[in-house]
Short mmCIF file of C-alpha atoms and ligand atoms in Angstrom, two decimals:
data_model
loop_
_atom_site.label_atom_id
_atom_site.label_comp_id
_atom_site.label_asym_id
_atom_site.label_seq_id
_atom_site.Cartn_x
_atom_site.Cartn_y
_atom_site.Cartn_z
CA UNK A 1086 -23.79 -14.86 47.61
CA UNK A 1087 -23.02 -16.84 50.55
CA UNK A 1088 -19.32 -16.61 52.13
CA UNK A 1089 -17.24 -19.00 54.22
CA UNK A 1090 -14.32 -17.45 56.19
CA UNK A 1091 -11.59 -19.35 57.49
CA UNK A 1092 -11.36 -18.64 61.06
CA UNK A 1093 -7.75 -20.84 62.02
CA UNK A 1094 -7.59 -24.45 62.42
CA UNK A 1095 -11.04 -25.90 61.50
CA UNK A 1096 -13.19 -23.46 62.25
CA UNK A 1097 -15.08 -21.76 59.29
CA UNK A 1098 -17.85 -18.85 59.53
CA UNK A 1099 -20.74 -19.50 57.33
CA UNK A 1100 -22.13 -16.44 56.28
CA UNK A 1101 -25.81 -15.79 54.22
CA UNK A 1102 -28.42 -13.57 53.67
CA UNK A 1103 -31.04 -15.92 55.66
CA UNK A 1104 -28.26 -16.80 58.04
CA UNK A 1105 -25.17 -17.27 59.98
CA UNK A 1106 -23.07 -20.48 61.32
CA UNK A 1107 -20.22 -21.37 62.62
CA UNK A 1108 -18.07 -25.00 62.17
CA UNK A 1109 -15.95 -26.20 64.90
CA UNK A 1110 -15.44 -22.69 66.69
CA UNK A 1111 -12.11 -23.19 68.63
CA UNK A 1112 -11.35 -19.27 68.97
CA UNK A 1113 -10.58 -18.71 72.81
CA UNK A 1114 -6.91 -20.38 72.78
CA UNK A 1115 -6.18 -20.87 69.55
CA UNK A 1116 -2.72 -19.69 68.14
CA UNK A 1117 -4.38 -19.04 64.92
CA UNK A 1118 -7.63 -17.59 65.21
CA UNK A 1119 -8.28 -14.91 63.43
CA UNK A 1120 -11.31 -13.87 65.77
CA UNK A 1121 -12.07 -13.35 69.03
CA UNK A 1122 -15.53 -14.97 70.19
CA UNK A 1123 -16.96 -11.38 70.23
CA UNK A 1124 -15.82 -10.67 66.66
CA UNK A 1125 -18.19 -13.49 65.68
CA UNK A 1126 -21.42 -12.43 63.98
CA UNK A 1127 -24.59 -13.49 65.50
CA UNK A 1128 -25.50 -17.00 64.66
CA UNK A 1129 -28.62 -19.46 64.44
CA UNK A 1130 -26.62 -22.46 64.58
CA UNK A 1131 -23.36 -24.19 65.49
CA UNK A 1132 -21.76 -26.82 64.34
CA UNK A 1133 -19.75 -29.32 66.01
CA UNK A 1134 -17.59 -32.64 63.83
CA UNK A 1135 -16.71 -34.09 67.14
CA UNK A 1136 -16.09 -33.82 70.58
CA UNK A 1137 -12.11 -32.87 70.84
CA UNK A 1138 -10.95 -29.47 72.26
CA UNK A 1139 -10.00 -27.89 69.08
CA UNK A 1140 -13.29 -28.44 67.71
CA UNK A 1141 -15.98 -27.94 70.16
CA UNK A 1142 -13.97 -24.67 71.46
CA UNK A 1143 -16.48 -21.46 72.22
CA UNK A 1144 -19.26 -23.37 71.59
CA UNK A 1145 -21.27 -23.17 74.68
CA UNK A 1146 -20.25 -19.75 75.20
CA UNK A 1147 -21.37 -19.14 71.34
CA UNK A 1148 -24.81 -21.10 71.83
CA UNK A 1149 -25.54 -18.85 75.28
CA UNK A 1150 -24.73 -15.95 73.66
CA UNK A 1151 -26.90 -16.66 70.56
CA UNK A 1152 -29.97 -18.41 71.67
CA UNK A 1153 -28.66 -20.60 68.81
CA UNK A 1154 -28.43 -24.45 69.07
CA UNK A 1155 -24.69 -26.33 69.09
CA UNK A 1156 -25.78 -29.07 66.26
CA UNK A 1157 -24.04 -32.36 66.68
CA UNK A 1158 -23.84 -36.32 67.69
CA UNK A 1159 -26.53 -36.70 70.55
CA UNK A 1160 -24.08 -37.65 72.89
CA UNK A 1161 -21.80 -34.14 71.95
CA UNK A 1162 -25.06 -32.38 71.94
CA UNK A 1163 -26.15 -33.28 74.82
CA UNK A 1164 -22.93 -32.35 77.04
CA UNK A 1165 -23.54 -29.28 75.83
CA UNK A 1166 -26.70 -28.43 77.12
CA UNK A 1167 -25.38 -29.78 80.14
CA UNK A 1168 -23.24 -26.95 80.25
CA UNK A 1169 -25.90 -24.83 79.18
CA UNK A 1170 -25.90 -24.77 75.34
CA UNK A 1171 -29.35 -24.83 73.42
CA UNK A 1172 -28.39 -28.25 71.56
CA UNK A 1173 -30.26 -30.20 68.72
CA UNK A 1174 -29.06 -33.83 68.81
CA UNK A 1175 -28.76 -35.65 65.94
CA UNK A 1176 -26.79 -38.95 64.51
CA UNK A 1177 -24.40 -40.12 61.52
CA UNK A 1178 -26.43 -39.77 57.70
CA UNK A 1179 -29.47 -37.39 59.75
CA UNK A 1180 -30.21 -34.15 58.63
CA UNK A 1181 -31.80 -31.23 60.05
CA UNK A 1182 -33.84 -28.28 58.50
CA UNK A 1183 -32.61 -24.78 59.91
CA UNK A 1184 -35.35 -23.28 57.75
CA UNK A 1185 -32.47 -21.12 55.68
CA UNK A 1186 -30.19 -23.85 55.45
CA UNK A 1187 -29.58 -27.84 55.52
CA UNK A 1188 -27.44 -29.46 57.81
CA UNK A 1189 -26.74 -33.20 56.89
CA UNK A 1190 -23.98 -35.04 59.54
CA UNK A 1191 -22.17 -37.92 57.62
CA UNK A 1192 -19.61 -40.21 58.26
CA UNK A 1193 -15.99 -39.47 59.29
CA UNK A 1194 -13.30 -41.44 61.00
CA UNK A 1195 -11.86 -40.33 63.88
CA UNK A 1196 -12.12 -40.30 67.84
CA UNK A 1197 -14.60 -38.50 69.66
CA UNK A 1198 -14.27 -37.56 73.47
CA UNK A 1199 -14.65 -34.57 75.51
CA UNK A 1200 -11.40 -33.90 77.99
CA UNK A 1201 -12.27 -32.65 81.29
CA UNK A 1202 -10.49 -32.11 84.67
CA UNK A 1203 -12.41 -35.20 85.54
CA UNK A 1204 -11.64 -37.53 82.76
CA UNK A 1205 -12.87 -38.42 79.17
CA UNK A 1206 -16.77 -37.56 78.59
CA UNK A 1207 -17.87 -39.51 75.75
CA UNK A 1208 -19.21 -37.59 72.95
CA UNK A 1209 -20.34 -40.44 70.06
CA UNK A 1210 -19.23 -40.52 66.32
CA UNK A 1211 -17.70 -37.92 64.95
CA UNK A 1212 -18.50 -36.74 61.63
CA UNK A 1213 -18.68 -34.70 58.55
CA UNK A 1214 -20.98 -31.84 58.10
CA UNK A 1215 -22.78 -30.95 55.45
CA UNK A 1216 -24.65 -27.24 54.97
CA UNK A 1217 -26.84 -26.11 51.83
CA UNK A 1218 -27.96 -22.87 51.79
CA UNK A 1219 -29.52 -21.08 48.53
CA UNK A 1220 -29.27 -24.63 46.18
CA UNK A 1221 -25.26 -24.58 47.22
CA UNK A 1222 -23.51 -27.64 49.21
CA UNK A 1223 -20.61 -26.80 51.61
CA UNK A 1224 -19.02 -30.02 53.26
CA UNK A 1225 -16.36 -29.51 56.14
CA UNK A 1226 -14.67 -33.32 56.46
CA UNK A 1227 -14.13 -32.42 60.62
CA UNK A 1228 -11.35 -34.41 61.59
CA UNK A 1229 -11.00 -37.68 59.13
CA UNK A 1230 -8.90 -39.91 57.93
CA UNK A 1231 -9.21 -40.93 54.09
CA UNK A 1232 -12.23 -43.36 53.28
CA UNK A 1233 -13.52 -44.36 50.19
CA UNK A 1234 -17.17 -43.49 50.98
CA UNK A 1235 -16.26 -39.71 50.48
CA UNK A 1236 -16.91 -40.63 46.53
CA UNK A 1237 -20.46 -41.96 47.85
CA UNK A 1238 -21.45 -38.72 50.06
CA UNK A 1239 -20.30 -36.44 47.19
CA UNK A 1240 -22.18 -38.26 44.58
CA UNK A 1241 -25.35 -38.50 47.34
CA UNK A 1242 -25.43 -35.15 48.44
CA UNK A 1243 -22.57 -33.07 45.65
CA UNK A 1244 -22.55 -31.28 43.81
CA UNK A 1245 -19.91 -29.80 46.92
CA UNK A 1246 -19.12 -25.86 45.93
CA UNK A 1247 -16.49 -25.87 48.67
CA UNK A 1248 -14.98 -28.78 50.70
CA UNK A 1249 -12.77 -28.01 53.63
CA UNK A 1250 -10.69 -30.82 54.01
CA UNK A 1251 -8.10 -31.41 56.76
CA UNK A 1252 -4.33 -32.00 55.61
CA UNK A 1253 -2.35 -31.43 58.64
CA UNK A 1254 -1.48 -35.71 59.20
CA UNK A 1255 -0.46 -36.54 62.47
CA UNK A 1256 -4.60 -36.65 63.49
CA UNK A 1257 -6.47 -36.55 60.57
CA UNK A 1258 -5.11 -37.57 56.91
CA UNK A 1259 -2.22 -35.67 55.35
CA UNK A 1260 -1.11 -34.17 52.04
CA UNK A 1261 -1.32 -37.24 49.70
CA UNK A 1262 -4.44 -38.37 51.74
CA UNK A 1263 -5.85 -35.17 51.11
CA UNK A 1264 -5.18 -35.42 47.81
CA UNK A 1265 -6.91 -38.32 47.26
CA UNK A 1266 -9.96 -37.36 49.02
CA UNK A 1267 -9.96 -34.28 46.73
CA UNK A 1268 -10.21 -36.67 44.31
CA UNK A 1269 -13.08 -38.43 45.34
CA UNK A 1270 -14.86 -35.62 46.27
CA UNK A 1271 -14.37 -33.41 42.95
CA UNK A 1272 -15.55 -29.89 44.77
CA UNK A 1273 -15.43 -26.62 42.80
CA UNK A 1274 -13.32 -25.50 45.09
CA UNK A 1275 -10.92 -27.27 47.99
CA UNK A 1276 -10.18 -25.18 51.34
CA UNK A 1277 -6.98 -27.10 53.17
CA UNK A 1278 -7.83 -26.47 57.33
CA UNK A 1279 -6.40 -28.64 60.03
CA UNK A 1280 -2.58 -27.34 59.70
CA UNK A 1281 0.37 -25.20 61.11
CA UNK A 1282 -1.99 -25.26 64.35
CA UNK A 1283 0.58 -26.93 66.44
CA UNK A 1284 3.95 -28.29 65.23
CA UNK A 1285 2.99 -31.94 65.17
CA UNK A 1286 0.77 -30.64 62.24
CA UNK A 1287 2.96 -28.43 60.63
CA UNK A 1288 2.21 -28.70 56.16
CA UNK A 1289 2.72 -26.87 53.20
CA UNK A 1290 -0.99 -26.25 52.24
CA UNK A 1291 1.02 -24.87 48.61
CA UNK A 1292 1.92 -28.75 47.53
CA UNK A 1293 -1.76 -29.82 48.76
CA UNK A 1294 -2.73 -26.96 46.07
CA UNK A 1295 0.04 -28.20 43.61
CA UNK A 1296 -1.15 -31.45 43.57
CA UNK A 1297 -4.49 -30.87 43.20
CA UNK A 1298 -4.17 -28.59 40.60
CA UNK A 1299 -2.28 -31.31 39.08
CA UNK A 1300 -5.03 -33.12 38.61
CA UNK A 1301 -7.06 -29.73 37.29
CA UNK A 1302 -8.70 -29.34 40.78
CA UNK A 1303 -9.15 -25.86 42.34
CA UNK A 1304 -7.88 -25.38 45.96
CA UNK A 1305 -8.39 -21.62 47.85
CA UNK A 1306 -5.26 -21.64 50.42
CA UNK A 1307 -7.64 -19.56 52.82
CA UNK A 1308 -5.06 -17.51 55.36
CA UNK A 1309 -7.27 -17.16 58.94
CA UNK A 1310 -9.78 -14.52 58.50
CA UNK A 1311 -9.40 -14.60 54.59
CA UNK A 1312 -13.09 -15.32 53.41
CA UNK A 1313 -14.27 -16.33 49.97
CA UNK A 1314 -17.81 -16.40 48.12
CA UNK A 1315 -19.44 -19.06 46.06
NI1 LIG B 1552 -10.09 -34.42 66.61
MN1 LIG B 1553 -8.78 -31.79 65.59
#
């Protein structure tokens, strides 16, 4: 069965038989990551929502290490094989055939910019990813705030086995947000990630699960480097 790990923040290990992934691997300065770079698995593919710091992370380092491409907006994509990356640019509602897996970029709302020494580098749209493997939909939200067009990718693209969805407010949507986007999205099972990070996104990811299993929703409060199957 294929496993996702919860790595700290928003990064998530996607593990198969055919294959190995990564989602938004900020490991190297990260107060909650539960793995170094070098504890990550070899991987055919990584996969960046958007262009912030705490997103694209290790992911050059990752890609060099790996042979395997950073998978994201064109203009995110692209920055990184500027920096040396193997890179496979795509754009909002595209999808891409790994040959083990699916990889489907949809909508989120957000910012998306890459912070250098030098300035801003724009990095396009960020998004949502989407990854089937084996006939079984993951969908990490990356950075979002709530929209009512996460009822129309579920229904386009579910049935979602796991949704990581960020509840940590402050950047992305919080609790009640979260809540709502549970709703819309109706996955067998909800993984809270964007929290307790930094203090500005400090949350209870136990009412997020309260309140979803309110409304008879299953959440997995993943702790970093807690995996689970599905
Ligand atoms: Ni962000
Ligand atoms: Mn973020």
């Amino acid at each position: 069965m294929p496993k996702v790990t919860f790595c700290g923040h928003s990064c998530v290990l996607f593990e198969s038989a055919a294959g190995n992934a990564i989602f938004d691997p900020f490991l190297t300065g990260n107060p909650s990551a539960s793995h170094t770079p070098k504890e990550i698995p070899k991987l055919s593919a990584i996969l960046l929502s958007h262009g912030h710091g705490d997103h694209v992370g290790d992911a050059v380092e990752l890609s060099k290490r790996d042979g395997a491409p950073v998978i994201a907006t064109y203009e995110l994509a692209s920055y990184c094989e500027s920096q040396g990356a193997e890179a496979v640019g795509m754009n909002t509602g595209g999808s891409y055939d790994l040959g083990w897996a699916r990889v489907k970029l949809v909508q989120a709302f957000h910012s998306s910019s890459y912070q250098t020494a030098e300035g801003f580098i724009y990095t396009g749209m960020p998004n949502g990813i989407l990854v089937t493997v084996e006939g079984k939909t993951v969908y990490h939200l990356g950075d979002t705030a709530l929209f009512s067009d996460l009822g129309l990718i579920a229904r386009r693209n579910g049935p979602i086995a796991v949704a990581f969805i960020p509840i940590g407010d402050h950047y992305t949507m919080g609790i009640e947000d979260a809540v709502e986007a549970w709703n819309l999205i109706r996955p067998s099972a909800a993984v809270p990630v964007h929290y307790n990070t930094f203090p500005p996104i400090r949350q209870d990811p136990d009412r997020f699960a309260a309140k979803v299993g309110a409304l008879g929703g299953a959440v997995r409060v993943l702790a970093p480097g807690e995996s689970m199957e599905f």
